[in-house]
Amino acid sequence: MDLLLIQSQEHETLPLAELKAVLATEKIDCNIEIVTNGLVLLKSLNKEDFYKNYKLLVRRLAYTHEIHELILRTDSSHLEDQFKDIKWDNYISDDFVVRIKRFDKVEIDTPIMERQLGHLILNYNIGENNQNNQNNENNENYENYESPTTENHFKVNLKDPNSFIRVLATKNEIFVAYEKFKLNKKHFQKIKPHKRPFFYPGSMSPKLARCMVNLSHIKEGQLMLDPFCGTGGILIEGGMIGAKLIGSDINWNMKNGTIVNLEYCSNLDYCDMEESDYEAHHIDVRELKLYEKVDAVVTDPPYGISTSTGGVKDGKIFHQFLESIDYNMKENAYLCIAHPHYLDIDPMLEDLDFELLERHRIKMHKSLTRIISVIRKIK
C-alpha cells in the first residue's frame, strides 16, 4: 500500500528532511520515491500498520500539505477506463468531491476534468466489478450468481464533502488518491505567536518549530527540553506530538509566559496535553542540571542584542550552552538547534561529545541566514 504526499515548496530541503526524520523515528518501513518537486510517494507500506502510520504522519508533519492513500497510478490515455474500474464504494459512502492539482506546469482544463471524473463516480455501479470478476473466474457458477444491488447514493458536495478524491497530474503520469485523514493545517494559523496569550517579538513560526521537533527524533512520551524556551513555541509543538516537556529561560517573564501559552494550548480541543506533561523553570542554562536526562533538545537560542542572553556574547553563550546540554542529554539523544550563519559552532562540537548529522539554511533577509543544525550526542 502506498501514500502520496503533497509537500510544501516554501523551503528546498526541510520538507523531505522532516519526512525522513519522522519515518525513522516512528520506524515506518517504506521506499521513498520523489515523483516531482513537491510530490512524494511512500511505497510498499506494511498493510497491517498502514492506517496507524498514516495517522502518525498526519499528526506530526508540518511541511506537508496533504497525505493521501494512493488508489491509481496511470497516464492520461488510460485514466478514464481505469478510473471507471475503481471500486468507489470502498472510498465513498455518501457525498464526495474530486479536486485536481497540477505539477510541472501541466496543461489541463481542471474544471472540465473534475466534472468528467465526478460524473463517472456518480454513475458507478456498486458490485458490478465484483460480478464481472467472478464471472470471468468461475463461469460455470454464473447461473447461480445473484447480482448485488448496483444503485449508489453518491452526491457531489463542493464545500464540505465526507470523501475527498485528489487527482494529481504530472508531466508523464496521473495519480488518483483518497484522503482518509486530514492534516490539521488550521493549527499553524491559530497558534501563530501574536495569537497566543503571551507574545514577544521574534518568536519562531509554528511550522518551523514543529519541523525542528520532528528533526530531533523525539517520540510520544519521551522527554524534550528547550533551555531557551522564550514564549514556548517549540514546547507547544513538542506537546502536540505527545512529548513530555521541560522548558527553562534566564528571563523570568519568558518562563511565566511559556506556562501561560502551554496552559492555553492544553485546552485546545485537538490537543491531548495535560498540565502534568510540562514544566518550566527560571534558570540560567549554564546552571541547568536536570534530575532526569532528556531524549531530545530543541531550541532557538537568542543571538544579537538581546536581554535574554544576560549580556553574554553569542559565541561564548553557545559554547557554554553546549557544555551544559551535554550533561543533561541521554547518550544518542538528538539536539536540533537554530543559529545564525555567522556563528561557527563546528569547533564547539569537536570539543564536546557531539556529531553533526545534517544542516539546513533559511534566508531571513540580506544580512542574516538562519541555520538549522541536527546534532547527536555520541557518548
Tab-separated table of C-alpha atoms in Angstrom:
chain	number	residue	atom	x	y	z
A	1	MET	CA	0.000	0.000	0.000
A	2	ASP	CA	1.233	3.484	-0.867
A	3	LEU	CA	0.798	7.018	0.457
A	4	LEU	CA	1.021	10.117	-1.700
A	5	LEU	CA	2.257	13.323	-0.048
A	6	ILE	CA	1.896	16.866	-1.336
A	7	GLN	CA	4.750	18.721	0.337
A	8	SER	CA	5.315	22.396	0.949
A	9	GLN	CA	7.694	24.051	-1.500
A	10	GLU	CA	8.472	27.010	0.754
A	11	HIS	CA	11.862	25.516	1.634
A	12	GLU	CA	14.184	23.463	-0.532
A	13	THR	CA	15.366	20.799	1.930
A	14	LEU	CA	13.304	20.876	5.138
A	15	PRO	CA	10.089	19.108	3.939
A	16	LEU	CA	11.893	15.953	2.803
A	17	ALA	CA	14.293	16.016	5.764
A	18	GLU	CA	11.361	16.284	8.164
A	19	LEU	CA	9.583	13.386	6.457
A	20	LYS	CA	12.663	11.152	6.606
A	21	ALA	CA	13.177	12.000	10.291
A	22	VAL	CA	9.584	11.065	11.175
A	23	LEU	CA	9.779	7.823	9.192
A	24	ALA	CA	12.976	6.881	11.050
A	25	THR	CA	11.628	7.960	14.446
A	26	GLU	CA	8.388	6.019	14.113
A	27	LYS	CA	10.145	3.075	12.419
A	28	ILE	CA	7.896	3.256	9.352
A	29	ASP	CA	9.436	0.984	6.732
A	30	CYS	CA	8.867	2.050	3.123
A	31	ASN	CA	10.541	3.190	-0.068
A	32	ILE	CA	10.573	6.902	-0.876
A	33	GLU	CA	10.021	7.982	-4.475
A	34	ILE	CA	10.294	11.659	-5.331
A	35	VAL	CA	7.805	11.902	-8.187
A	36	THR	CA	8.462	15.572	-8.842
A	37	ASN	CA	9.172	18.702	-6.852
A	38	GLY	CA	6.596	18.801	-4.044
A	39	LEU	CA	5.168	15.332	-4.684
A	40	VAL	CA	6.474	12.283	-2.800
A	41	LEU	CA	5.304	8.673	-2.848
A	42	LEU	CA	5.807	6.338	0.113
A	43	LYS	CA	5.761	2.858	-1.413
A	44	SER	CA	5.235	-0.659	-0.043
A	45	LEU	CA	3.962	0.324	3.384
A	46	ASN	CA	3.010	-2.586	5.625
A	47	LYS	CA	-0.689	-3.327	5.170
A	48	GLU	CA	-1.301	-4.200	8.829
A	49	ASP	CA	0.116	-0.888	10.115
A	50	PHE	CA	-0.908	1.212	7.138
A	51	TYR	CA	-3.633	3.338	8.758
A	52	LYS	CA	-1.766	3.602	12.063
A	53	ASN	CA	1.255	5.003	10.229
A	54	TYR	CA	-0.983	7.200	8.069
A	55	LYS	CA	-2.344	8.776	11.274
A	56	LEU	CA	1.157	9.232	12.713
A	57	LEU	CA	2.313	11.152	9.649
A	58	VAL	CA	-0.841	13.301	9.696
A	59	ARG	CA	-0.303	14.121	13.358
A	60	ARG	CA	3.360	15.045	13.071
A	61	LEU	CA	4.290	16.604	9.739
A	62	ALA	CA	4.427	20.390	9.324
A	63	TYR	CA	5.882	20.919	5.844
A	64	THR	CA	3.385	18.566	4.180
A	65	HIS	CA	0.044	19.917	2.932
A	66	GLU	CA	-1.850	16.711	2.178
A	67	ILE	CA	-1.436	12.942	2.654
A	68	HIS	CA	-3.494	10.520	0.565
A	69	GLU	CA	-3.955	6.813	0.123
A	70	LEU	CA	-2.957	6.002	-3.457
A	71	ILE	CA	-5.743	4.379	-5.477
A	72	LEU	CA	-4.448	4.525	-9.050
A	73	ARG	CA	-1.252	5.403	-10.908
A	74	THR	CA	-1.705	5.753	-14.655
A	75	ASP	CA	-1.385	8.186	-17.575
A	76	SER	CA	-3.840	10.455	-19.346
A	77	SER	CA	-4.571	7.971	-22.136
A	78	HIS	CA	-5.724	5.263	-19.699
A	79	LEU	CA	-7.194	7.441	-16.956
A	80	GLU	CA	-10.890	7.257	-17.844
A	81	ASP	CA	-11.049	3.480	-18.373
A	82	GLN	CA	-9.076	2.692	-15.228
A	83	PHE	CA	-10.937	5.332	-13.203
A	84	LYS	CA	-14.239	3.586	-14.016
A	85	ASP	CA	-12.826	0.269	-12.749
A	86	ILE	CA	-12.087	1.608	-9.247
A	87	LYS	CA	-14.351	0.176	-6.534
A	88	TRP	CA	-15.599	3.548	-5.374
A	89	ASP	CA	-17.830	2.137	-2.631
A	90	ASN	CA	-14.570	1.332	-0.773
A	91	TYR	CA	-13.873	5.062	-0.524
A	92	ILE	CA	-17.243	6.845	-0.758
A	93	SER	CA	-20.399	6.237	1.251
A	94	ASP	CA	-22.414	9.410	0.606
A	95	ASP	CA	-21.063	12.746	-0.646
A	96	PHE	CA	-17.717	13.471	-2.289
A	97	VAL	CA	-15.677	15.913	-4.317
A	98	VAL	CA	-12.971	15.442	-6.953
A	99	ARG	CA	-10.173	18.007	-6.944
A	100	ILE	CA	-7.239	18.175	-9.360
A	101	LYS	CA	-3.787	19.570	-8.651
A	102	ARG	CA	-1.252	20.101	-11.416
A	103	PHE	CA	2.529	19.766	-11.220
A	104	ASP	CA	5.265	20.552	-13.747
A	105	LYS	CA	3.042	23.194	-15.422
A	106	VAL	CA	0.839	20.503	-16.937
A	107	GLU	CA	-1.849	21.949	-19.199
A	108	ILE	CA	-5.223	20.533	-18.130
A	109	ASP	CA	-8.665	22.129	-18.116
A	110	THR	CA	-9.146	21.476	-14.411
A	111	PRO	CA	-12.905	22.283	-14.046
A	112	ILE	CA	-13.858	20.159	-17.051
A	113	MET	CA	-11.751	17.218	-15.905
A	114	GLU	CA	-13.145	17.415	-12.363
A	115	ARG	CA	-16.699	17.326	-13.722
A	116	GLN	CA	-15.931	14.410	-16.031
A	117	LEU	CA	-14.378	12.302	-13.285
A	118	GLY	CA	-17.117	13.250	-10.837
A	119	HIS	CA	-19.700	12.145	-13.392
A	120	LEU	CA	-18.001	8.739	-13.665
A	121	ILE	CA	-18.257	8.295	-9.896
A	122	LEU	CA	-21.932	9.315	-9.894
A	123	ASN	CA	-22.600	6.629	-12.493
A	124	TYR	CA	-20.554	3.968	-10.732
A	125	ASN	CA	-22.446	0.692	-10.249
A	126	ILE	CA	-21.813	-0.871	-6.854
A	127	GLY	CA	-20.931	-4.541	-7.145
A	128	GLU	CA	-20.565	-4.518	-10.925
A	129	ASN	CA	-16.801	-5.072	-10.822
A	130	ASN	CA	-17.145	-7.906	-8.322
A	131	GLN	CA	-19.763	-9.528	-10.546
A	132	ASN	CA	-17.582	-9.290	-13.659
A	133	ASN	CA	-14.555	-10.675	-11.824
A	134	GLN	CA	-16.480	-13.645	-10.535
A	135	ASN	CA	-17.982	-14.336	-13.963
A	136	ASN	CA	-14.542	-14.361	-15.552
A	137	GLU	CA	-13.021	-16.604	-12.895
A	138	ASN	CA	-15.905	-19.039	-12.457
A	139	ASN	CA	-18.209	-19.158	-15.494
A	140	GLU	CA	-19.745	-22.496	-14.542
A	141	ASN	CA	-21.392	-20.933	-11.472
A	142	TYR	CA	-22.823	-17.950	-13.343
A	143	GLU	CA	-26.404	-19.334	-13.346
A	144	ASN	CA	-26.341	-19.488	-9.548
A	145	TYR	CA	-24.844	-15.991	-9.107
A	146	GLU	CA	-27.113	-13.385	-7.566
A	147	SER	CA	-26.261	-9.877	-8.671
A	148	PRO	CA	-25.858	-7.414	-5.777
A	149	THR	CA	-27.602	-4.061	-5.812
A	150	THR	CA	-25.949	-1.695	-8.276
A	151	GLU	CA	-27.513	1.612	-7.289
A	152	ASN	CA	-25.302	4.075	-5.447
A	153	HIS	CA	-26.362	7.093	-3.410
A	154	PHE	CA	-23.302	9.252	-4.049
A	155	LYS	CA	-23.721	13.014	-4.156
A	156	VAL	CA	-21.360	15.827	-5.015
A	157	ASN	CA	-20.551	18.201	-2.167
A	158	LEU	CA	-18.199	21.004	-3.185
A	159	LYS	CA	-17.933	22.708	0.212
A	160	ASP	CA	-17.665	20.088	2.953
A	161	PRO	CA	-17.539	16.566	1.481
A	162	ASN	CA	-17.195	13.420	3.560
A	163	SER	CA	-14.950	11.893	0.893
A	164	PHE	CA	-12.149	13.846	-0.811
A	165	ILE	CA	-10.748	12.397	-4.037
A	166	ARG	CA	-7.487	14.024	-5.112
A	167	VAL	CA	-6.209	13.713	-8.679
A	168	LEU	CA	-2.611	14.805	-9.263
A	169	ALA	CA	-1.318	15.401	-12.775
A	170	THR	CA	2.404	15.460	-13.567
A	171	LYS	CA	4.150	15.704	-16.916
A	172	ASN	CA	4.011	11.952	-17.573
A	173	GLU	CA	1.621	10.456	-15.031
A	174	ILE	CA	-1.685	10.890	-13.234
A	175	PHE	CA	-2.317	9.770	-9.658
A	176	VAL	CA	-5.726	9.186	-8.111
A	177	ALA	CA	-5.822	9.180	-4.311
A	178	TYR	CA	-8.169	9.297	-1.327
A	179	GLU	CA	-7.763	11.492	1.755
A	180	LYS	CA	-8.824	9.358	4.724
A	181	PHE	CA	-7.133	11.509	7.391
A	182	LYS	CA	-6.753	15.285	7.098
A	183	LEU	CA	-3.817	17.300	8.447
A	184	ASN	CA	-4.731	19.993	10.954
A	185	LYS	CA	-3.362	22.903	8.945
A	186	LYS	CA	-5.527	25.372	10.884
A	187	HIS	CA	-3.369	24.768	13.957
A	188	PHE	CA	-0.402	26.559	12.404
A	189	GLN	CA	-2.587	29.607	11.761
A	190	LYS	CA	-4.418	29.537	15.094
A	191	ILE	CA	-1.265	29.242	17.173
A	192	LYS	CA	0.881	31.898	15.467
A	193	PRO	CA	2.971	33.826	18.022
A	194	HIS	CA	0.823	37.002	18.009
A	195	LYS	CA	-2.356	34.946	18.575
A	196	ARG	CA	-1.125	33.347	21.817
A	197	PRO	CA	-1.989	34.837	25.222
A	198	PHE	CA	1.680	35.735	25.812
A	199	PHE	CA	3.536	37.312	22.890
A	200	TYR	CA	7.083	38.547	22.389
A	201	PRO	CA	8.518	39.775	19.041
A	202	GLY	CA	10.881	37.490	17.167
A	203	SER	CA	9.204	34.192	18.061
A	204	MET	CA	9.670	31.289	15.663
A	205	SER	CA	6.817	30.250	13.360
A	206	PRO	CA	4.844	27.163	14.489
A	207	LYS	CA	5.623	25.253	11.276
A	208	LEU	CA	9.377	25.656	11.653
A	209	ALA	CA	9.125	24.828	15.368
A	210	ARG	CA	7.223	21.602	14.575
A	211	CYS	CA	9.749	20.720	11.881
A	212	MET	CA	12.619	21.147	14.342
A	213	VAL	CA	10.798	18.966	16.866
A	214	ASN	CA	10.477	16.268	14.203
A	215	LEU	CA	14.136	16.588	13.206
A	216	SER	CA	15.046	15.849	16.850
A	217	HIS	CA	13.587	12.316	16.508
A	218	ILE	CA	11.514	12.753	19.673
A	219	LYS	CA	8.758	10.178	20.219
A	220	GLU	CA	5.436	10.384	22.017
A	221	GLY	CA	6.003	10.029	25.775
A	222	GLN	CA	9.710	10.905	25.618
A	223	LEU	CA	11.262	13.910	27.385
A	224	MET	CA	12.119	17.025	25.342
A	225	LEU	CA	13.945	20.113	26.599
A	226	ASP	CA	14.088	23.700	25.347
A	227	PRO	CA	16.576	25.592	27.570
A	228	PHE	CA	15.857	28.920	25.820
A	229	CYS	CA	12.091	28.448	25.795
A	230	GLY	CA	11.120	32.110	25.239
A	231	THR	CA	7.348	32.157	24.729
A	232	GLY	CA	7.130	28.360	24.498
A	233	GLY	CA	6.599	27.937	20.749
A	234	ILE	CA	8.892	24.925	20.375
A	235	LEU	CA	7.486	23.291	23.515
A	236	ILE	CA	3.942	23.751	22.198
A	237	GLU	CA	4.808	21.786	19.058
A	238	GLY	CA	6.517	19.074	21.099
A	239	GLY	CA	3.362	18.778	23.172
A	240	MET	CA	1.241	18.462	20.044
A	241	ILE	CA	3.009	15.245	19.087
A	242	GLY	CA	2.797	13.863	22.629
A	243	ALA	CA	6.233	14.588	24.118
A	244	LYS	CA	6.824	15.378	27.796
A	245	LEU	CA	8.219	18.908	28.107
A	246	ILE	CA	10.783	20.841	30.110
A	247	GLY	CA	11.455	24.491	29.408
A	248	SER	CA	13.822	26.960	31.013
A	249	ASP	CA	14.798	30.559	30.435
A	250	ILE	CA	17.037	33.117	32.086
A	251	ASN	CA	14.213	35.652	31.756
A	252	TRP	CA	11.549	35.226	34.455
A	253	ASN	CA	8.820	36.797	32.283
A	254	MET	CA	9.554	34.349	29.458
A	255	LYS	CA	9.356	31.375	31.777
A	256	ASN	CA	5.969	32.539	33.068
A	257	GLY	CA	4.765	33.353	29.552
A	258	THR	CA	5.677	29.844	28.438
A	259	ILE	CA	3.459	28.352	31.148
A	260	VAL	CA	0.589	30.659	30.149
A	261	ASN	CA	0.885	29.610	26.499
A	262	LEU	CA	1.175	25.905	27.313
A	263	GLU	CA	-1.925	26.104	29.504
A	264	TYR	CA	-3.774	27.807	26.666
A	265	CYS	CA	-2.756	25.116	24.173
A	266	SER	CA	-3.632	22.284	26.531
A	267	ASN	CA	-7.252	23.498	26.388
A	268	LEU	CA	-7.473	23.280	22.588
A	269	ASP	CA	-9.973	20.605	21.577
A	270	TYR	CA	-7.435	18.810	19.363
A	271	CYS	CA	-4.595	18.778	21.922
A	272	ASP	CA	-4.135	15.916	24.411
A	273	MET	CA	-1.581	17.771	26.530
A	274	GLU	CA	-2.133	17.681	30.312
A	275	GLU	CA	-0.745	20.010	32.991
A	276	SER	CA	1.457	17.159	34.255
A	277	ASP	CA	3.105	16.899	30.816
A	278	TYR	CA	5.075	20.147	31.046
A	279	GLU	CA	7.143	22.304	33.382
A	280	ALA	CA	9.206	25.467	33.030
A	281	HIS	CA	11.999	26.921	35.190
A	282	HIS	CA	13.618	30.306	35.633
A	283	ILE	CA	17.289	29.388	35.387
A	284	ASP	CA	20.482	30.205	33.512
A	285	VAL	CA	21.283	27.393	31.063
A	286	ARG	CA	24.828	27.236	32.452
A	287	GLU	CA	23.381	26.155	35.806
A	288	LEU	CA	20.894	23.666	34.418
A	289	LYS	CA	21.246	20.197	35.951
A	290	LEU	CA	18.138	18.092	35.471
A	291	TYR	CA	17.233	15.117	37.645
A	292	GLU	CA	16.326	13.142	34.517
A	293	LYS	CA	18.357	13.231	31.306
A	294	VAL	CA	16.336	14.138	28.216
A	295	ASP	CA	15.725	12.275	24.964
A	296	ALA	CA	15.987	15.393	22.796
A	297	VAL	CA	16.828	19.092	22.952
A	298	VAL	CA	15.151	21.509	20.523
A	299	THR	CA	15.947	25.171	20.858
A	300	ASP	CA	16.443	28.571	19.242
A	301	PRO	CA	18.996	30.385	21.451
A	302	PRO	CA	18.871	34.174	21.442
A	303	TYR	CA	21.552	35.987	19.487
A	304	GLY	CA	22.375	39.553	18.662
A	305	ILE	CA	21.440	42.311	21.103
A	306	SER	CA	19.010	40.615	23.487
A	307	THR	CA	18.466	40.836	27.226
A	308	SER	CA	17.649	37.104	27.199
A	309	THR	CA	21.346	36.311	26.784
A	310	GLY	CA	22.118	38.008	30.071
A	311	GLY	CA	24.639	40.191	28.279
A	312	VAL	CA	26.852	37.257	27.253
A	313	LYS	CA	28.362	37.287	23.756
A	314	ASP	CA	26.894	34.914	21.168
A	315	GLY	CA	29.839	32.544	20.702
A	316	LYS	CA	30.510	32.204	24.388
A	317	ILE	CA	26.905	31.507	25.355
A	318	PHE	CA	26.611	28.885	22.600
A	319	HIS	CA	29.705	27.073	23.852
A	320	GLN	CA	28.507	27.232	27.443
A	321	PHE	CA	25.084	26.058	26.332
A	322	LEU	CA	26.572	23.024	24.579
A	323	GLU	CA	28.645	22.123	27.639
A	324	SER	CA	25.595	22.293	29.875
A	325	ILE	CA	23.312	20.468	27.486
A	326	ASP	CA	25.864	17.670	27.069
A	327	TYR	CA	25.411	16.896	30.762
A	328	ASN	CA	21.603	16.829	30.528
A	329	MET	CA	21.211	14.601	27.438
A	330	LYS	CA	20.991	10.834	27.183
A	331	GLU	CA	23.522	9.008	25.029
A	332	ASN	CA	22.494	9.138	21.330
A	333	ALA	CA	19.952	11.873	22.079
A	334	TYR	CA	19.398	14.467	19.360
A	335	LEU	CA	19.887	18.214	19.508
A	336	CYS	CA	18.135	20.371	16.907
A	337	ILE	CA	19.308	23.950	17.160
A	338	ALA	CA	18.802	27.180	15.228
A	339	HIS	CA	21.731	29.590	14.995
A	340	PRO	CA	22.893	32.489	12.798
A	341	HIS	CA	25.113	31.786	9.795
A	342	TYR	CA	27.959	33.903	11.125
A	343	LEU	CA	28.335	31.752	14.240
A	344	ASP	CA	30.555	28.724	13.555
A	345	ILE	CA	29.560	26.057	16.067
A	346	ASP	CA	31.529	23.210	14.448
A	347	PRO	CA	34.704	23.753	16.530
A	348	MET	CA	32.491	23.722	19.631
A	349	LEU	CA	31.020	20.366	18.604
A	350	GLU	CA	34.516	18.926	18.141
A	351	ASP	CA	35.394	19.908	21.706
A	352	LEU	CA	32.400	18.013	23.092
A	353	ASP	CA	30.640	14.695	22.534
A	354	PHE	CA	28.543	15.793	19.555
A	355	GLU	CA	28.274	14.716	15.918
A	356	LEU	CA	26.748	16.930	13.209
A	357	LEU	CA	24.216	14.947	11.142
A	358	GLU	CA	22.602	17.485	8.826
A	359	ARG	CA	22.231	21.202	8.256
A	360	HIS	CA	19.617	23.423	6.582
A	361	ARG	CA	19.759	27.111	5.632
A	362	ILE	CA	16.867	29.567	5.812
A	363	LYS	CA	17.368	33.001	4.274
A	364	MET	CA	15.829	35.565	6.636
A	365	HIS	CA	17.000	38.799	4.985
A	366	LYS	CA	20.096	40.224	3.305
A	367	SER	CA	22.275	40.171	6.396
A	368	LEU	CA	21.019	37.031	8.161
A	369	THR	CA	20.639	33.369	7.274
A	370	ARG	CA	19.243	31.066	9.935
A	371	ILE	CA	20.947	27.672	10.172
A	372	ILE	CA	19.125	24.586	11.462
A	373	SER	CA	21.644	22.005	12.666
A	374	VAL	CA	20.751	18.455	13.669
A	375	ILE	CA	23.311	17.036	16.098
A	376	ARG	CA	23.629	13.777	18.031
A	377	LYS	CA	25.299	13.193	21.379
A	378	ILE	CA	27.643	10.272	20.752
A	379	LYS	CA	28.735	9.428	24.334
